[in-house]
């Protein structure tokens, strides 16, 4: 196996273990999951911390989310597009939520990681804005502003209000999209929800 392939295989084996055990995962567990001898790890990475850092950087790579958002396209109506985007983005945020709070996280004080996270948010925000753009004339905010509001709603729902309590964790994908597009006012039961024609 080529060195880059071995590196990728070790990272792929490490990620689910990091999500389950945090940084306490052992190199023995990683080697068993990858189907290699423990010494193989140190032929690719100088130490465990380097492997964990590479795995964490990989977990927060924005490109898979960018590709998934681009694949949604703009043929369906806005509400359906955003529901699909929210479902995908929430799944990714939920999968990585524990990684951000892992004790001993080697990226806590890593400036490169912080810059990458900011860049990822910008890139995902731009991809979301592209999904919203065909409907810009129907919105009070720009597609970029709406995209950032949607990302904030998703993050608050995943991280349960960032420790502030409340019902944030009870919001499902449909409600997140509805809060963005319809606001918080309860619609009278006799008033049907807005309908949209496919664009």
PDB file of C-alpha atoms in Angstrom:
ATOM      1  CA  UNK A   1       0.000   0.000   0.000  1.00  0.00           C
ATOM      2  CA  UNK A   2       1.322   3.441  -0.949  1.00  0.00           C
ATOM      3  CA  UNK A   3       2.204   5.749   1.978  1.00  0.00           C
ATOM      4  CA  UNK A   4      -0.644   8.185   1.182  1.00  0.00           C
ATOM      5  CA  UNK A   5      -3.140   5.311   1.005  1.00  0.00           C
ATOM      6  CA  UNK A   6      -1.881   3.936   4.329  1.00  0.00           C
ATOM      7  CA  UNK A   7      -2.165   7.401   5.877  1.00  0.00           C
ATOM      8  CA  UNK A   8      -5.736   7.756   4.598  1.00  0.00           C
ATOM      9  CA  UNK A   9      -6.660   4.274   5.886  1.00  0.00           C
ATOM     10  CA  UNK A  10      -5.298   5.068   9.360  1.00  0.00           C
ATOM     11  CA  UNK A  11      -7.182   8.362   9.481  1.00  0.00           C
ATOM     12  CA  UNK A  12     -10.400   6.624   8.362  1.00  0.00           C
ATOM     13  CA  UNK A  13      -9.981   3.985  11.073  1.00  0.00           C
ATOM     14  CA  UNK A  14      -9.212   6.599  13.736  1.00  0.00           C
ATOM     15  CA  UNK A  15     -12.209   8.888  13.214  1.00  0.00           C
ATOM     16  CA  UNK A  16     -14.993   6.582  14.483  1.00  0.00           C
ATOM     17  CA  UNK A  17     -12.830   5.650  17.475  1.00  0.00           C
ATOM     18  CA  UNK A  18     -12.227   9.335  18.271  1.00  0.00           C
ATOM     19  CA  UNK A  19     -15.977   9.909  18.160  1.00  0.00           C
ATOM     20  CA  UNK A  20     -16.526   7.012  20.558  1.00  0.00           C
ATOM     21  CA  UNK A  21     -13.577   7.283  22.954  1.00  0.00           C
ATOM     22  CA  UNK A  22     -12.197  10.777  22.456  1.00  0.00           C
ATOM     23  CA  UNK A  23      -8.445  11.305  22.591  1.00  0.00           C
ATOM     24  CA  UNK A  24      -8.143   8.452  25.097  1.00  0.00           C
ATOM     25  CA  UNK A  25      -8.298   6.024  22.166  1.00  0.00           C
ATOM     26  CA  UNK A  26      -5.181   3.855  22.080  1.00  0.00           C
ATOM     27  CA  UNK A  27      -2.894   3.159  19.149  1.00  0.00           C
ATOM     28  CA  UNK A  28      -3.639  -0.530  19.681  1.00  0.00           C
ATOM     29  CA  UNK A  29      -7.371   0.129  19.121  1.00  0.00           C
ATOM     30  CA  UNK A  30      -6.564   2.151  16.007  1.00  0.00           C
ATOM     31  CA  UNK A  31      -4.261  -0.551  14.634  1.00  0.00           C
ATOM     32  CA  UNK A  32      -6.894  -3.241  15.206  1.00  0.00           C
ATOM     33  CA  UNK A  33      -9.560  -1.141  13.481  1.00  0.00           C
ATOM     34  CA  UNK A  34      -7.226  -0.504  10.537  1.00  0.00           C
ATOM     35  CA  UNK A  35      -6.154  -4.165  10.363  1.00  0.00           C
ATOM     36  CA  UNK A  36      -2.452  -3.361  10.727  1.00  0.00           C
ATOM     37  CA  UNK A  37       0.303  -3.910  13.265  1.00  0.00           C
ATOM     38  CA  UNK A  38       0.596  -1.160  15.866  1.00  0.00           C
ATOM     39  CA  UNK A  39       4.110  -0.332  14.630  1.00  0.00           C
ATOM     40  CA  UNK A  40       2.684   0.506  11.205  1.00  0.00           C
ATOM     41  CA  UNK A  41       1.141   3.651  12.697  1.00  0.00           C
ATOM     42  CA  UNK A  42       4.551   4.980  13.659  1.00  0.00           C
ATOM     43  CA  UNK A  43       5.909   4.295  10.193  1.00  0.00           C
ATOM     44  CA  UNK A  44       3.386   6.837   8.911  1.00  0.00           C
ATOM     45  CA  UNK A  45       2.950   9.244  11.851  1.00  0.00           C
ATOM     46  CA  UNK A  46       5.731  10.249  14.254  1.00  0.00           C
ATOM     47  CA  UNK A  47       3.431   9.864  17.274  1.00  0.00           C
ATOM     48  CA  UNK A  48      -0.171   9.345  18.363  1.00  0.00           C
ATOM     49  CA  UNK A  49      -0.808  13.103  18.678  1.00  0.00           C
ATOM     50  CA  UNK A  50       0.108  13.593  14.997  1.00  0.00           C
ATOM     51  CA  UNK A  51      -2.352  10.908  13.943  1.00  0.00           C
ATOM     52  CA  UNK A  52      -5.123  12.383  16.104  1.00  0.00           C
ATOM     53  CA  UNK A  53      -4.446  15.853  14.714  1.00  0.00           C
ATOM     54  CA  UNK A  54      -4.630  14.552  11.138  1.00  0.00           C
ATOM     55  CA  UNK A  55      -7.872  12.691  11.902  1.00  0.00           C
ATOM     56  CA  UNK A  56      -9.455  15.751  13.509  1.00  0.00           C
ATOM     57  CA  UNK A  57      -8.423  17.980  10.612  1.00  0.00           C
ATOM     58  CA  UNK A  58     -10.003  15.429   8.264  1.00  0.00           C
ATOM     59  CA  UNK A  59     -13.230  15.319  10.311  1.00  0.00           C
ATOM     60  CA  UNK A  60     -13.673  19.056   9.884  1.00  0.00           C
ATOM     61  CA  UNK A  61     -12.834  19.158   6.172  1.00  0.00           C
ATOM     62  CA  UNK A  62     -15.562  21.216   4.470  1.00  0.00           C
ATOM     63  CA  UNK A  63     -15.227  19.648   1.016  1.00  0.00           C
ATOM     64  CA  UNK A  64     -17.661  16.721   1.534  1.00  0.00           C
ATOM     65  CA  UNK A  65     -20.332  19.158   2.762  1.00  0.00           C
ATOM     66  CA  UNK A  66     -19.616  21.485  -0.160  1.00  0.00           C
ATOM     67  CA  UNK A  67     -20.031  18.608  -2.623  1.00  0.00           C
ATOM     68  CA  UNK A  68     -23.269  17.470  -0.957  1.00  0.00           C
ATOM     69  CA  UNK A  69     -24.718  20.999  -1.023  1.00  0.00           C
ATOM     70  CA  UNK A  70     -23.799  21.394  -4.698  1.00  0.00           C
ATOM     71  CA  UNK A  71     -25.491  18.056  -5.461  1.00  0.00           C
ATOM     72  CA  UNK A  72     -28.813  19.326  -4.030  1.00  0.00           C
ATOM     73  CA  UNK A  73     -29.087  21.750  -6.927  1.00  0.00           C
ATOM     74  CA  UNK A  74     -31.726  24.454  -7.343  1.00  0.00           C
ATOM     75  CA  UNK A  75     -34.441  22.644  -9.309  1.00  0.00           C
ATOM     76  CA  UNK A  76     -36.696  21.923  -6.323  1.00  0.00           C
ATOM     77  CA  UNK A  77     -38.505  24.620  -4.335  1.00  0.00           C
ATOM     78  CA  UNK A  78     -36.640  26.579  -1.675  1.00  0.00           C
ATOM     79  CA  UNK A  79     -38.157  24.884   1.358  1.00  0.00           C
ATOM     80  CA  UNK A  80     -37.296  21.402   0.054  1.00  0.00           C
ATOM     81  CA  UNK A  81     -33.738  22.465  -0.835  1.00  0.00           C
ATOM     82  CA  UNK A  82     -33.153  23.889   2.624  1.00  0.00           C
ATOM     83  CA  UNK A  83     -34.641  20.851   4.390  1.00  0.00           C
ATOM     84  CA  UNK A  84     -32.208  18.614   2.514  1.00  0.00           C
ATOM     85  CA  UNK A  85     -29.310  20.927   3.349  1.00  0.00           C
ATOM     86  CA  UNK A  86     -30.272  21.115   7.034  1.00  0.00           C
ATOM     87  CA  UNK A  87     -30.571  17.325   7.313  1.00  0.00           C
ATOM     88  CA  UNK A  88     -27.102  16.854   5.836  1.00  0.00           C
ATOM     89  CA  UNK A  89     -25.404  19.652   7.796  1.00  0.00           C
ATOM     90  CA  UNK A  90     -26.970  18.629  11.124  1.00  0.00           C
ATOM     91  CA  UNK A  91     -25.804  15.046  10.632  1.00  0.00           C
ATOM     92  CA  UNK A  92     -22.251  16.274  10.082  1.00  0.00           C
ATOM     93  CA  UNK A  93     -22.338  18.656  13.044  1.00  0.00           C
ATOM     94  CA  UNK A  94     -23.799  15.963  15.291  1.00  0.00           C
ATOM     95  CA  UNK A  95     -21.100  13.489  14.240  1.00  0.00           C
ATOM     96  CA  UNK A  96     -18.369  15.984  15.118  1.00  0.00           C
ATOM     97  CA  UNK A  97     -19.952  17.608  18.196  1.00  0.00           C
ATOM     98  CA  UNK A  98     -18.086  15.380  20.651  1.00  0.00           C
ATOM     99  CA  UNK A  99     -14.793  15.957  18.868  1.00  0.00           C
ATOM    100  CA  UNK A 100     -14.891  19.669  19.646  1.00  0.00           C
ATOM    101  CA  UNK A 101     -15.266  19.000  23.356  1.00  0.00           C
ATOM    102  CA  UNK A 102     -12.878  16.067  23.634  1.00  0.00           C
ATOM    103  CA  UNK A 103     -10.628  16.330  26.706  1.00  0.00           C
ATOM    104  CA  UNK A 104      -7.025  16.651  25.648  1.00  0.00           C
ATOM    105  CA  UNK A 105      -8.032  17.731  22.139  1.00  0.00           C
ATOM    106  CA  UNK A 106      -4.735  18.458  20.360  1.00  0.00           C
ATOM    107  CA  UNK A 107      -6.422  21.181  18.289  1.00  0.00           C
ATOM    108  CA  UNK A 108      -7.785  23.305  21.144  1.00  0.00           C
ATOM    109  CA  UNK A 109      -4.988  25.884  20.852  1.00  0.00           C
ATOM    110  CA  UNK A 110      -4.044  25.196  17.234  1.00  0.00           C
ATOM    111  CA  UNK A 111      -4.147  28.456  15.188  1.00  0.00           C
ATOM    112  CA  UNK A 112      -4.161  26.562  11.870  1.00  0.00           C
ATOM    113  CA  UNK A 113      -7.229  24.596  12.983  1.00  0.00           C
ATOM    114  CA  UNK A 114      -9.053  27.761  14.103  1.00  0.00           C
ATOM    115  CA  UNK A 115      -8.335  29.422  10.757  1.00  0.00           C
ATOM    116  CA  UNK A 116      -9.477  26.313   8.903  1.00  0.00           C
ATOM    117  CA  UNK A 117     -12.738  26.242  10.883  1.00  0.00           C
ATOM    118  CA  UNK A 118     -13.417  29.897   9.995  1.00  0.00           C
ATOM    119  CA  UNK A 119     -12.644  29.203   6.344  1.00  0.00           C
ATOM    120  CA  UNK A 120     -14.913  26.124   6.415  1.00  0.00           C
ATOM    121  CA  UNK A 121     -17.800  28.229   7.761  1.00  0.00           C
ATOM    122  CA  UNK A 122     -17.260  30.792   5.011  1.00  0.00           C
ATOM    123  CA  UNK A 123     -17.171  28.117   2.308  1.00  0.00           C
ATOM    124  CA  UNK A 124     -20.262  26.303   3.589  1.00  0.00           C
ATOM    125  CA  UNK A 125     -22.051  29.640   3.988  1.00  0.00           C
ATOM    126  CA  UNK A 126     -21.275  30.450   0.347  1.00  0.00           C
ATOM    127  CA  UNK A 127     -22.529  27.041  -0.798  1.00  0.00           C
ATOM    128  CA  UNK A 128     -25.767  27.524   1.158  1.00  0.00           C
ATOM    129  CA  UNK A 129     -26.153  31.024  -0.280  1.00  0.00           C
ATOM    130  CA  UNK A 130     -25.907  29.520  -3.779  1.00  0.00           C
ATOM    131  CA  UNK A 131     -28.841  27.232  -2.906  1.00  0.00           C
ATOM    132  CA  UNK A 132     -30.878  30.215  -1.724  1.00  0.00           C
ATOM    133  CA  UNK A 133     -29.874  32.655  -4.490  1.00  0.00           C
ATOM    134  CA  UNK A 134     -32.592  31.746  -7.045  1.00  0.00           C
ATOM    135  CA  UNK A 135     -35.164  32.978  -4.486  1.00  0.00           C
ATOM    136  CA  UNK A 136     -33.346  36.172  -3.452  1.00  0.00           C
ATOM    137  CA  UNK A 137     -36.252  38.381  -4.606  1.00  0.00           C
ATOM    138  CA  UNK A 138     -38.586  36.679  -2.107  1.00  0.00           C
ATOM    139  CA  UNK A 139     -36.362  37.276   0.939  1.00  0.00           C
ATOM    140  CA  UNK A 140     -35.828  40.265   3.216  1.00  0.00           C
ATOM    141  CA  UNK A 141     -32.166  39.341   3.614  1.00  0.00           C
ATOM    142  CA  UNK A 142     -29.467  38.540   1.102  1.00  0.00           C
ATOM    143  CA  UNK A 143     -28.799  34.860   0.304  1.00  0.00           C
ATOM    144  CA  UNK A 144     -25.539  35.212   2.257  1.00  0.00           C
ATOM    145  CA  UNK A 145     -27.326  36.643   5.294  1.00  0.00           C
ATOM    146  CA  UNK A 146     -30.006  33.940   5.147  1.00  0.00           C
ATOM    147  CA  UNK A 147     -27.328  31.240   4.848  1.00  0.00           C
ATOM    148  CA  UNK A 148     -25.521  32.475   7.957  1.00  0.00           C
ATOM    149  CA  UNK A 149     -28.780  32.669   9.905  1.00  0.00           C
ATOM    150  CA  UNK A 150     -29.546  29.076   8.889  1.00  0.00           C
ATOM    151  CA  UNK A 151     -26.086  27.909   9.972  1.00  0.00           C
ATOM    152  CA  UNK A 152     -26.603  29.586  13.370  1.00  0.00           C
ATOM    153  CA  UNK A 153     -29.965  27.849  13.837  1.00  0.00           C
ATOM    154  CA  UNK A 154     -28.413  24.476  12.966  1.00  0.00           C
ATOM    155  CA  UNK A 155     -25.474  25.014  15.330  1.00  0.00           C
ATOM    156  CA  UNK A 156     -27.757  26.085  18.195  1.00  0.00           C
ATOM    157  CA  UNK A 157     -29.946  23.008  17.698  1.00  0.00           C
ATOM    158  CA  UNK A 158     -26.953  20.645  17.641  1.00  0.00           C
ATOM    159  CA  UNK A 159     -25.190  22.218  20.614  1.00  0.00           C
ATOM    160  CA  UNK A 160     -28.396  22.628  22.647  1.00  0.00           C
ATOM    161  CA  UNK A 161     -28.272  26.390  22.872  1.00  0.00           C
ATOM    162  CA  UNK A 162     -24.555  26.398  23.738  1.00  0.00           C
ATOM    163  CA  UNK A 163     -25.329  25.606  27.362  1.00  0.00           C
ATOM    164  CA  UNK A 164     -28.120  28.142  27.740  1.00  0.00           C
ATOM    165  CA  UNK A 165     -30.789  25.439  28.020  1.00  0.00           C
ATOM    166  CA  UNK A 166     -34.200  25.730  26.438  1.00  0.00           C
ATOM    167  CA  UNK A 167     -35.838  23.719  23.709  1.00  0.00           C
ATOM    168  CA  UNK A 168     -33.185  24.134  21.031  1.00  0.00           C
ATOM    169  CA  UNK A 169     -32.433  20.417  20.884  1.00  0.00           C
ATOM    170  CA  UNK A 170     -36.088  19.661  20.134  1.00  0.00           C
ATOM    171  CA  UNK A 171     -36.039  21.505  16.808  1.00  0.00           C
ATOM    172  CA  UNK A 172     -36.226  19.135  13.870  1.00  0.00           C
ATOM    173  CA  UNK A 173     -35.065  19.893  10.339  1.00  0.00           C
ATOM    174  CA  UNK A 174     -38.502  21.093   9.227  1.00  0.00           C
ATOM    175  CA  UNK A 175     -38.812  23.506  12.160  1.00  0.00           C
ATOM    176  CA  UNK A 176     -35.352  24.960  11.567  1.00  0.00           C
ATOM    177  CA  UNK A 177     -36.284  25.744   7.962  1.00  0.00           C
ATOM    178  CA  UNK A 178     -39.678  27.089   9.056  1.00  0.00           C
ATOM    179  CA  UNK A 179     -38.138  29.408  11.677  1.00  0.00           C
ATOM    180  CA  UNK A 180     -35.826  30.799   8.999  1.00  0.00           C
ATOM    181  CA  UNK A 181     -38.498  31.244   6.322  1.00  0.00           C
ATOM    182  CA  UNK A 182     -41.653  31.881   8.387  1.00  0.00           C
ATOM    183  CA  UNK A 183     -40.402  33.286  11.710  1.00  0.00           C
ATOM    184  CA  UNK A 184     -41.695  32.314  15.147  1.00  0.00           C
ATOM    185  CA  UNK A 185     -45.324  33.425  14.955  1.00  0.00           C
ATOM    186  CA  UNK A 186     -47.786  30.533  15.112  1.00  0.00           C
ATOM    187  CA  UNK A 187     -49.964  30.442  12.025  1.00  0.00           C
ATOM    188  CA  UNK A 188     -53.736  30.232  12.724  1.00  0.00           C
ATOM    189  CA  UNK A 189     -54.947  26.684  12.089  1.00  0.00           C
ATOM    190  CA  UNK A 190     -57.258  27.908   9.324  1.00  0.00           C
ATOM    191  CA  UNK A 191     -54.327  29.396   7.397  1.00  0.00           C
ATOM    192  CA  UNK A 192     -52.543  26.880   5.190  1.00  0.00           C
ATOM    193  CA  UNK A 193     -48.749  26.996   5.054  1.00  0.00           C
ATOM    194  CA  UNK A 194     -47.305  28.875   2.090  1.00  0.00           C
ATOM    195  CA  UNK A 195     -46.977  26.858  -1.077  1.00  0.00           C
ATOM    196  CA  UNK A 196     -44.195  27.234  -3.542  1.00  0.00           C
ATOM    197  CA  UNK A 197     -43.964  26.348  -7.193  1.00  0.00           C
ATOM    198  CA  UNK A 198     -40.864  24.514  -8.357  1.00  0.00           C
ATOM    199  CA  UNK A 199     -38.368  26.938  -9.872  1.00  0.00           C
TER     200      UNK A 199
END
